[in-house]
Coordinates of C-alpha atoms in Angstrom, one line a residue:
M1 CA 9.0 23.9 -12.1
K2 CA 6.4 22.1 -14.2
I3 CA 5.7 18.6 -12.9
V4 CA 3.6 15.8 -14.4
I5 CA 2.3 13.4 -11.8
I6 CA 1.0 10.0 -12.9
V7 CA -1.9 8.8 -10.8
P8 CA -3.1 5.4 -11.9
D9 CA -5.1 4.4 -8.8
G10 CA -7.0 5.4 -5.7
V11 CA -4.1 4.8 -3.3
G12 CA -2.1 7.5 -5.0
V13 CA -5.1 9.9 -4.6
R14 CA -5.2 9.4 -0.9
N15 CA -1.5 9.5 0.0
Y16 CA -0.4 12.3 -2.4
L17 CA -3.3 14.3 -3.8
Y18 CA -5.1 14.6 -0.5
S19 CA -2.0 15.1 1.6
K20 CA 0.1 18.3 2.0
F21 CA 2.2 17.2 -0.9
I22 CA 0.0 19.0 -3.5
D23 CA -0.4 22.0 -1.2
Y24 CA 3.3 22.5 -0.9
L25 CA 3.9 22.2 -4.6
L26 CA 1.2 24.8 -5.4
E27 CA 2.3 27.1 -2.6
N28 CA 5.8 27.1 -4.1
N29 CA 4.3 28.1 -7.5
H30 CA 5.0 24.9 -9.3
E31 CA 2.8 24.0 -12.1
V32 CA 1.2 20.5 -11.6
I33 CA -0.4 18.4 -14.3
I34 CA -2.2 15.2 -13.2
Y35 CA -2.0 12.3 -15.7
H36 CA -4.6 9.8 -14.5
K37 CA -6.9 6.9 -15.2
L38 CA -9.6 8.0 -12.7
S39 CA -13.3 8.5 -13.1
K40 CA -15.1 11.8 -13.5
S41 CA -16.5 11.5 -10.0
A42 CA -13.0 10.9 -8.6
I43 CA -11.8 14.0 -10.3
E44 CA -14.7 16.0 -9.0
E45 CA -13.8 14.9 -5.4
I46 CA -10.2 15.8 -5.9
K47 CA -11.1 19.2 -7.2
R48 CA -13.5 19.8 -4.3
I49 CA -10.7 19.0 -1.8
K50 CA -7.9 20.7 -3.7
P51 CA -9.6 23.5 -5.8
R52 CA -6.2 25.0 -6.9
L53 CA -5.5 21.7 -8.7
K54 CA -6.9 22.3 -12.2
N55 CA -4.8 20.5 -14.8
F56 CA -6.0 16.9 -15.4
E57 CA -5.2 14.8 -18.4
D58 CA -6.3 11.2 -19.1
L59 CA -3.6 8.7 -19.4
S60 CA -3.6 7.2 -22.9
N61 CA -4.9 3.7 -23.2
F62 CA -2.1 1.1 -23.3
I63 CA -2.2 -2.6 -23.7
E64 CA 1.2 -4.4 -24.0
N65 CA 1.7 -6.5 -27.1
G66 CA 2.3 -10.2 -26.6
K67 CA 6.1 -10.0 -26.6
A68 CA 6.2 -7.2 -24.1
R69 CA 3.7 -9.0 -21.8
L70 CA 5.8 -12.2 -21.9
L71 CA 9.0 -10.2 -21.2
R72 CA 7.5 -8.4 -18.2
E73 CA 6.1 -11.5 -16.6
S74 CA 9.4 -13.4 -17.3
L75 CA 11.4 -10.7 -15.7
A76 CA 9.2 -10.7 -12.7
Y77 CA 9.6 -14.4 -12.2
A78 CA 13.4 -14.2 -12.9
R79 CA 13.8 -11.5 -10.3
L80 CA 11.7 -13.4 -7.7
L81 CA 14.0 -16.4 -8.2
Q82 CA 17.0 -14.2 -7.7
N83 CA 15.5 -12.4 -4.8
K84 CA 14.8 -15.7 -3.1
K85 CA 18.5 -16.5 -3.2
K86 CA 19.8 -13.0 -2.4
L87 CA 17.5 -12.7 0.6
K88 CA 17.6 -16.4 1.6
N89 CA 13.9 -16.3 1.9
Y90 CA 11.8 -18.9 0.0
S91 CA 8.5 -17.1 0.8
I92 CA 9.5 -14.6 -2.0
L93 CA 8.1 -17.1 -4.6
K94 CA 4.6 -16.8 -3.0
F95 CA 4.5 -13.4 -4.7
W96 CA 4.3 -15.3 -8.0
N97 CA 0.6 -16.1 -8.0
P98 CA -0.8 -15.1 -11.5
S99 CA -4.3 -16.1 -12.6
K100 CA -4.0 -19.0 -15.0
K101 CA -7.6 -19.2 -16.1
G102 CA -7.9 -19.9 -19.8
I103 CA -5.6 -21.6 -22.2
K104 CA -3.9 -18.3 -23.3
K105 CA -2.9 -17.4 -19.7
R106 CA -1.7 -20.9 -19.0
I107 CA 0.6 -20.8 -22.1
L108 CA 1.7 -17.2 -21.2
Y109 CA 2.7 -18.1 -17.7
F110 CA 4.3 -21.5 -18.7
L111 CA 6.5 -19.6 -21.1
A112 CA 7.2 -16.9 -18.6
E113 CA 8.3 -19.4 -16.0
V114 CA 10.6 -21.2 -18.5
L115 CA 12.1 -17.9 -19.8
G116 CA 12.3 -16.4 -16.3
F117 CA 14.1 -19.5 -15.0
L118 CA 16.8 -19.1 -17.7
L119 CA 17.1 -15.3 -17.1
S120 CA 17.5 -15.8 -13.4
K121 CA 20.9 -17.4 -13.9
S122 CA 22.5 -14.1 -14.5
S123 CA 21.8 -10.4 -13.5
N124 CA 23.3 -9.5 -16.9
L125 CA 20.7 -11.5 -18.7
I126 CA 18.0 -9.8 -16.7
H127 CA 19.4 -6.4 -17.5
K128 CA 19.5 -7.2 -21.2
A129 CA 15.9 -8.5 -21.1
D130 CA 14.9 -5.2 -19.3
L131 CA 16.4 -3.3 -22.2
F132 CA 14.4 -5.5 -24.7
Y133 CA 11.2 -4.7 -22.7
E134 CA 11.9 -1.0 -22.7
K135 CA 12.5 -1.2 -26.5
E136 CA 9.1 -2.8 -27.0
I137 CA 7.5 -0.1 -25.0
S138 CA 9.5 2.6 -26.7
N139 CA 8.2 1.4 -30.1
S140 CA 4.5 1.4 -29.1
E141 CA 1.8 3.7 -30.4
A142 CA 1.1 4.8 -26.8
T143 CA 4.7 6.0 -26.4
N144 CA 4.4 8.0 -29.6
I145 CA 1.2 9.6 -28.4
N146 CA 2.8 10.6 -25.1
L147 CA 5.8 11.9 -27.0
D148 CA 3.7 14.4 -28.7
R149 CA 1.8 15.4 -25.6
L150 CA 5.0 15.8 -23.5
K151 CA 6.6 17.9 -26.2
K152 CA 3.7 20.3 -26.0
L153 CA 3.7 20.3 -22.2
S154 CA 7.5 20.4 -21.8
P155 CA 7.5 19.4 -18.1
D156 CA 10.7 19.5 -16.0
F157 CA 9.9 16.3 -14.1
V158 CA 7.6 13.3 -14.4
L159 CA 6.7 11.5 -11.1
N160 CA 4.9 8.2 -11.1
L161 CA 2.9 7.3 -8.0
H162 CA 2.5 3.6 -8.7
Q163 CA 5.7 1.8 -9.7
R164 CA 4.0 -1.4 -10.9
S165 CA 1.4 0.2 -13.2
T166 CA 1.9 -0.7 -16.9
L167 CA -0.2 2.4 -17.8
A168 CA 2.8 4.6 -16.7
S169 CA 5.3 2.8 -18.9
P170 CA 4.7 4.7 -22.2
V171 CA 4.8 8.1 -20.4
I172 CA 8.2 7.2 -18.8
S173 CA 9.5 5.9 -22.1
A174 CA 8.5 9.1 -23.9
S175 CA 10.0 11.2 -21.1
K176 CA 13.3 9.4 -21.6
K177 CA 13.3 10.1 -25.3
L178 CA 12.8 13.8 -24.5
N179 CA 15.5 13.8 -21.7
I180 CA 12.9 14.7 -19.1
K181 CA 13.9 13.6 -15.6
T182 CA 11.7 10.8 -14.2
G183 CA 11.1 9.4 -10.7
T184 CA 8.8 7.0 -8.9
V185 CA 7.8 6.5 -5.3
I186 CA 7.7 3.1 -3.8
F187 CA 4.2 3.3 -2.4
S188 CA 4.2 0.5 0.2
W189 CA 6.6 -1.0 2.8
D190 CA 6.4 -4.5 1.2
N191 CA 6.8 -3.6 -2.5
V192 CA 10.5 -3.9 -3.3
P193 CA 11.0 -7.7 -3.0
K194 CA 7.8 -8.4 -5.2
A195 CA 9.8 -7.7 -8.4
R196 CA 7.2 -5.5 -9.9
L197 CA 9.3 -2.4 -10.5
I198 CA 8.4 -2.2 -14.2
S199 CA 10.1 0.8 -15.7
R200 CA 13.6 2.2 -14.9
Y201 CA 13.7 5.8 -13.6
D202 CA 16.3 8.5 -13.1
Y203 CA 15.3 8.6 -9.4
Y204 CA 13.6 6.4 -6.8
F205 CA 11.9 8.0 -3.7
V206 CA 11.9 5.5 -0.8
W207 CA 10.5 5.3 2.7
S208 CA 13.7 4.6 4.6
Q209 CA 17.4 3.6 4.7
L210 CA 16.1 0.0 5.0
M211 CA 14.2 0.3 1.8
K212 CA 17.1 1.9 0.0
E213 CA 19.4 -0.9 1.0
E214 CA 16.8 -3.4 -0.2
L215 CA 16.5 -1.7 -3.6
L216 CA 20.3 -1.6 -4.1
Q217 CA 20.5 -5.3 -3.2
L218 CA 17.7 -6.5 -5.5
Y219 CA 18.3 -4.1 -8.4
P220 CA 22.1 -3.9 -9.0
E221 CA 21.6 -1.7 -12.0
I222 CA 20.4 1.1 -9.7
V223 CA 23.1 3.1 -8.0
S224 CA 22.9 4.8 -4.6
E225 CA 22.8 8.3 -6.0
Q226 CA 19.5 7.6 -7.7
I227 CA 17.7 6.7 -4.5
K228 CA 16.4 9.5 -2.3
I229 CA 15.1 8.8 1.2
T230 CA 12.0 10.9 1.6
G231 CA 9.5 8.9 3.6
T232 CA 5.9 8.7 2.6
P233 CA 3.1 11.3 3.0
Q234 CA 0.5 8.7 4.0
F235 CA 1.0 9.2 7.8
E236 CA 0.8 13.0 7.7
F237 CA -3.0 13.0 8.2
Y238 CA -2.5 12.0 11.8
F239 CA -0.9 15.4 12.4
N240 CA -3.8 17.4 11.0
K241 CA -6.0 18.3 13.9
E242 CA -8.7 19.5 11.6
L243 CA -9.5 15.9 10.8
Y244 CA -10.2 14.9 14.4
L245 CA -13.7 14.6 15.8
E246 CA -14.7 14.6 19.5
K247 CA -15.0 11.0 20.7
E248 CA -18.6 11.6 21.7
V249 CA -19.5 12.8 18.2
F250 CA -17.6 10.0 16.4
F251 CA -19.0 7.2 18.6
K252 CA -22.5 8.5 18.5
S253 CA -22.4 8.5 14.7
Y254 CA -21.8 4.8 14.6
G255 CA -23.6 3.6 17.8
L256 CA -20.5 2.9 19.8
D257 CA -20.5 3.2 23.6
I258 CA -18.2 5.9 24.8
N259 CA -17.7 4.2 28.2
R260 CA -16.3 1.0 26.7
K261 CA -12.8 0.1 25.6
T262 CA -12.6 -0.2 21.8
I263 CA -10.7 -2.7 19.7
C264 CA -10.2 -2.0 16.0
Y265 CA -10.2 -5.2 13.8
S266 CA -8.8 -4.2 10.4
G267 CA -9.4 -6.7 7.6
N268 CA -7.3 -7.6 4.6
D269 CA -8.4 -8.1 1.1
A270 CA -9.7 -11.4 -0.4
S271 CA -6.2 -12.8 -0.8
S272 CA -6.5 -13.5 3.0
P273 CA -9.4 -15.9 3.0
Y274 CA -10.1 -16.4 6.7
E275 CA -10.6 -12.9 7.8
A276 CA -14.2 -13.6 8.8
N277 CA -13.1 -16.7 10.8
Y278 CA -10.6 -14.5 12.8
L279 CA -13.3 -11.9 13.4
E280 CA -15.7 -14.6 14.7
D281 CA -13.0 -16.0 17.0
I282 CA -12.4 -12.6 18.5
C283 CA -16.1 -11.9 19.0
E284 CA -16.6 -15.3 20.6
E285 CA -13.8 -14.8 23.1
I286 CA -14.6 -11.2 23.9
S287 CA -18.2 -12.3 24.6
E288 CA -16.9 -14.3 27.6
I289 CA -15.5 -11.2 29.3
E290 CA -17.8 -9.9 32.0
E291 CA -20.2 -7.3 30.6
N292 CA -18.9 -4.4 32.7
N293 CA -15.4 -4.7 31.2
R294 CA -16.3 -6.2 27.8
P295 CA -14.7 -4.1 25.0
Q296 CA -16.5 -3.3 21.8
I297 CA -15.1 -4.0 18.3
L298 CA -14.8 -1.4 15.6
F299 CA -14.6 -3.3 12.3
R300 CA -12.8 -1.6 9.4
R301 CA -12.7 -3.8 6.3
C302 CA -10.2 -3.4 3.5
P303 CA -11.4 -0.7 1.0
V304 CA -11.5 -3.1 -1.9
D305 CA -13.3 -5.9 0.0
K306 CA -17.0 -5.5 -0.9
S307 CA -17.8 -9.2 -0.3
D308 CA -20.5 -10.5 2.0
R309 CA -18.1 -12.8 3.9
F310 CA -18.4 -10.9 7.2
D311 CA -22.2 -10.5 7.2
K312 CA -23.1 -13.5 9.3
V313 CA -20.6 -12.5 12.0
L314 CA -21.8 -8.9 12.0
E315 CA -25.4 -10.1 12.4
K316 CA -24.5 -12.7 15.1
Y317 CA -22.6 -10.3 17.2
K318 CA -24.7 -7.2 16.7
G319 CA -24.2 -4.9 19.7
L320 CA -20.6 -6.1 20.2
I321 CA -19.2 -5.3 16.8
F322 CA -19.7 -2.0 14.9
S323 CA -18.8 -1.9 11.2
I324 CA -17.5 1.4 9.8
D325 CA -17.1 0.8 6.1
P326 CA -14.3 2.7 4.3
D327 CA -15.7 5.5 2.2
W328 CA -14.2 4.5 -1.2
R329 CA -16.4 5.0 -4.2
I330 CA -16.8 2.5 -7.0
D331 CA -17.4 3.5 -10.6
K332 CA -16.9 0.2 -12.5
E333 CA -18.1 -3.4 -12.3
N334 CA -14.7 -4.6 -11.1
R335 CA -15.4 -4.2 -7.4
D336 CA -12.1 -5.7 -6.0
S337 CA -9.3 -3.6 -7.4
F338 CA -7.7 -0.4 -6.2
A339 CA -7.5 0.7 -9.9
T340 CA -11.3 1.1 -10.1
I341 CA -12.2 2.7 -6.8
Y342 CA -11.1 5.9 -5.1
P343 CA -11.2 7.3 -1.6
T344 CA -13.1 10.4 -0.4
L345 CA -11.7 12.8 2.1
N346 CA -14.3 11.5 4.5
D347 CA -12.6 8.2 4.5
V348 CA -9.3 9.8 5.6
K349 CA -11.3 11.3 8.5
L350 CA -12.8 7.9 9.3
L351 CA -9.4 6.3 9.3
V352 CA -7.8 9.0 11.5
N353 CA -10.6 8.9 14.0
T354 CA -10.7 5.1 14.0
V355 CA -7.1 5.0 15.1
F356 CA -7.4 8.0 17.4
H357 CA -10.4 6.7 19.3
S358 CA -9.5 3.0 19.4
D359 CA -7.4 1.5 22.2
L360 CA -5.7 -1.2 20.1
V361 CA -5.8 -2.9 16.7
I362 CA -5.9 -6.6 15.8
N363 CA -5.2 -7.9 12.3
L364 CA -3.3 -10.4 10.2
G365 CA 0.0 -8.7 9.5
S366 CA -1.6 -5.4 8.3
T367 CA 0.1 -2.1 7.8
M368 CA -2.5 -0.7 10.2
A369 CA 0.1 -1.6 12.9
H370 CA 2.0 1.4 11.6
D371 CA -1.0 3.7 11.6
F372 CA -1.6 2.9 15.3
A373 CA 2.1 3.2 16.1
V374 CA 2.0 6.8 14.8
L375 CA -0.2 7.5 17.8
N376 CA 1.8 5.1 20.0
K377 CA -1.0 2.6 20.2
P378 CA -0.5 -1.2 20.4
C379 CA -1.2 -3.9 17.8
F380 CA -1.8 -7.6 18.0
Y381 CA -0.9 -9.7 15.0
L382 CA -3.0 -12.9 14.7
N383 CA -0.6 -15.8 14.5
Y384 CA -2.6 -19.0 14.3
N385 CA -4.6 -20.9 11.6
P386 CA -8.3 -20.6 12.3
V387 CA -9.1 -23.5 9.8
K388 CA -7.6 -26.9 10.1
N389 CA -5.7 -28.3 7.1
S390 CA -6.1 -25.0 5.2
I391 CA -3.9 -24.2 2.1
F392 CA -3.5 -20.6 3.4
K393 CA -1.0 -20.8 6.3
V394 CA -0.3 -18.0 8.8
E395 CA 3.3 -19.2 8.9
D396 CA 3.7 -18.1 5.3
V397 CA 2.5 -14.6 6.1
Y398 CA 5.1 -13.8 8.7
S399 CA 7.9 -15.3 6.7
F400 CA 7.5 -12.5 4.1
Q401 CA 10.5 -10.3 3.7
H402 CA 9.0 -7.1 5.1
F403 CA 8.4 -8.7 8.5
K404 CA 12.2 -9.1 8.8
S405 CA 12.1 -5.5 9.8
L406 CA 10.8 -6.7 13.2
K407 CA 14.1 -8.3 13.9
D408 CA 15.3 -7.7 17.5
L409 CA 12.3 -5.5 18.3
D410 CA 9.2 -6.1 20.4
A411 CA 7.0 -4.0 18.2
V412 CA 3.7 -6.0 18.1
G413 CA 2.0 -8.6 20.2
F414 CA 1.3 -12.0 18.7
I415 CA -1.9 -13.9 19.4
N416 CA -0.7 -17.5 18.9
N417 CA -3.9 -19.3 19.7
K418 CA -7.7 -18.7 19.7
N419 CA -7.7 -19.5 23.5
D420 CA -5.2 -16.7 24.1
I421 CA -7.4 -13.9 22.6
K422 CA -9.5 -13.1 25.8
K423 CA -6.5 -13.0 28.1
D424 CA -4.2 -11.1 25.8
I425 CA -6.9 -8.5 25.2
Y426 CA -7.9 -8.2 28.8
D427 CA -4.4 -7.9 30.1
T428 CA -3.6 -5.2 27.5
L429 CA -6.7 -3.1 28.2
F430 CA -7.1 -3.5 31.9
S431 CA -3.9 -4.8 33.4
L432 CA -1.7 -2.2 31.7
K433 CA 0.5 -5.0 30.2
V434 CA 2.8 -3.3 27.7
I435 CA 2.4 -4.8 24.2
G436 CA 4.9 -3.8 21.5
K437 CA 7.1 -1.5 23.6
D438 CA 9.3 -1.0 20.5
R439 CA 6.5 0.0 18.2
I440 CA 8.0 3.5 17.7
S441 CA 11.5 2.1 17.1
W442 CA 9.9 -0.2 14.4
L443 CA 8.1 2.8 12.8
N444 CA 11.4 4.7 12.8
R445 CA 13.0 1.8 11.0
I446 CA 10.2 1.5 8.4
V447 CA 9.8 5.2 7.5
L448 CA 11.8 8.4 7.8
H449 CA 11.0 10.7 10.7
P450 CA 9.6 13.2 11.4
L451 CA 6.6 11.9 9.6
E452 CA 4.9 15.3 9.2
N453 CA 7.8 16.5 7.0
N454 CA 7.7 13.7 4.4
S455 CA 5.8 15.7 1.7
K456 CA 8.3 18.5 2.0
N457 CA 11.2 16.0 1.8
L458 CA 9.9 14.7 -1.5
I459 CA 9.3 18.1 -3.0
E460 CA 12.7 19.4 -1.9
E461 CA 14.4 16.4 -3.5
I462 CA 12.6 17.0 -6.8
E463 CA 13.4 20.7 -6.6
A464 CA 17.1 19.9 -6.0
I465 CA 17.1 17.5 -9.0
N466 CA 15.5 20.1 -11.2
S467 CA 18.0 22.8 -10.2
Q468 CA 20.8 20.6 -11.4
N469 CA 19.5 20.6 -15.0

């Protein structure tokens, strides 16, 4: 089988190109062609890690025309309005937060909201608008370019690793014209309700039965047979013992004390504005624990957060908190986008050892709760507003649809007040109080198990689809 894999960003690099997914494809003698928009240094890193992976081709440049852009944004708004009603969850509309800087964008999003409101009145109208959008993409120069390239390559399958990337749209459109089977992964547990599934594919590879049901509910044009439950490869790294370092080695490298309990504080990106406030609260409270039992904090920021907002806290609590920055490399001036940075294999090691050698994790609703659950370690979600009268409210975070998966489960602990931090942490680390006893059950609900088989699951599904042709 010859397979084209579209890799628009660094997340796809880590979860798929660095995982066993590529190894299994090549070991089964499948020909792999990477369509990408990555830098030269990113390609060099990938080739160093996967030397058998040799075929790389640049994704052709593509900018939607005005009509296509308006249609795409209108469709997103229309689906969010429908999703709000279908899921009975008003927080869905918080995913509509486009930048409206400049007169052109203000006009664009005003029109998108008007048209989207009208489209939201009927799923049939949304479906017709989808077809109009696909027609615009189909008639683009980028689609014609990809048509010629795919004719020469003649692949059996085209797999997109980022379902919301517009760069992939012309490739998918050209594939349809050539009757080449297409598929996409849903790369994160919170993606489906966000209404950013741009193209329509022959197949959708999802994490779980829960995600399949969500996709069927929110996209009535997709039928059950198109959705394959394969899990996601991103948790497979925790089963690779070659990535693990001895605790003494890891801690010594970053100045950590091997005799102290270790709390990981994992930060979110800039859309969460009070991450530094939370970190300072935690440091302040932990400082009051007697020194013999005082835990240390291992701070891992979000890979795209290169801001200086944590600097004052890190300096103030030097010796209590140790920052281990993600090893993601930047090649462009835009320093806050997953599309312009990429991970090294070293960062995978950093993440694995951070989880393995920490005793618990604290964050604001982060997926790191799942990483820690893989190794059966507890998570505290911060559940209070650190700044009075702030526009950003913690209540909004936990009303998002993906947290409904916690229903009837005690999977994480919630720190509901700054004054609770010290006691909650102390009880968990030293009194053996069980936090999140259902964390494994939650992980089973979120992603298909066994986790270490998810790359094979995806490949076997694609092979089965190809064998039907």
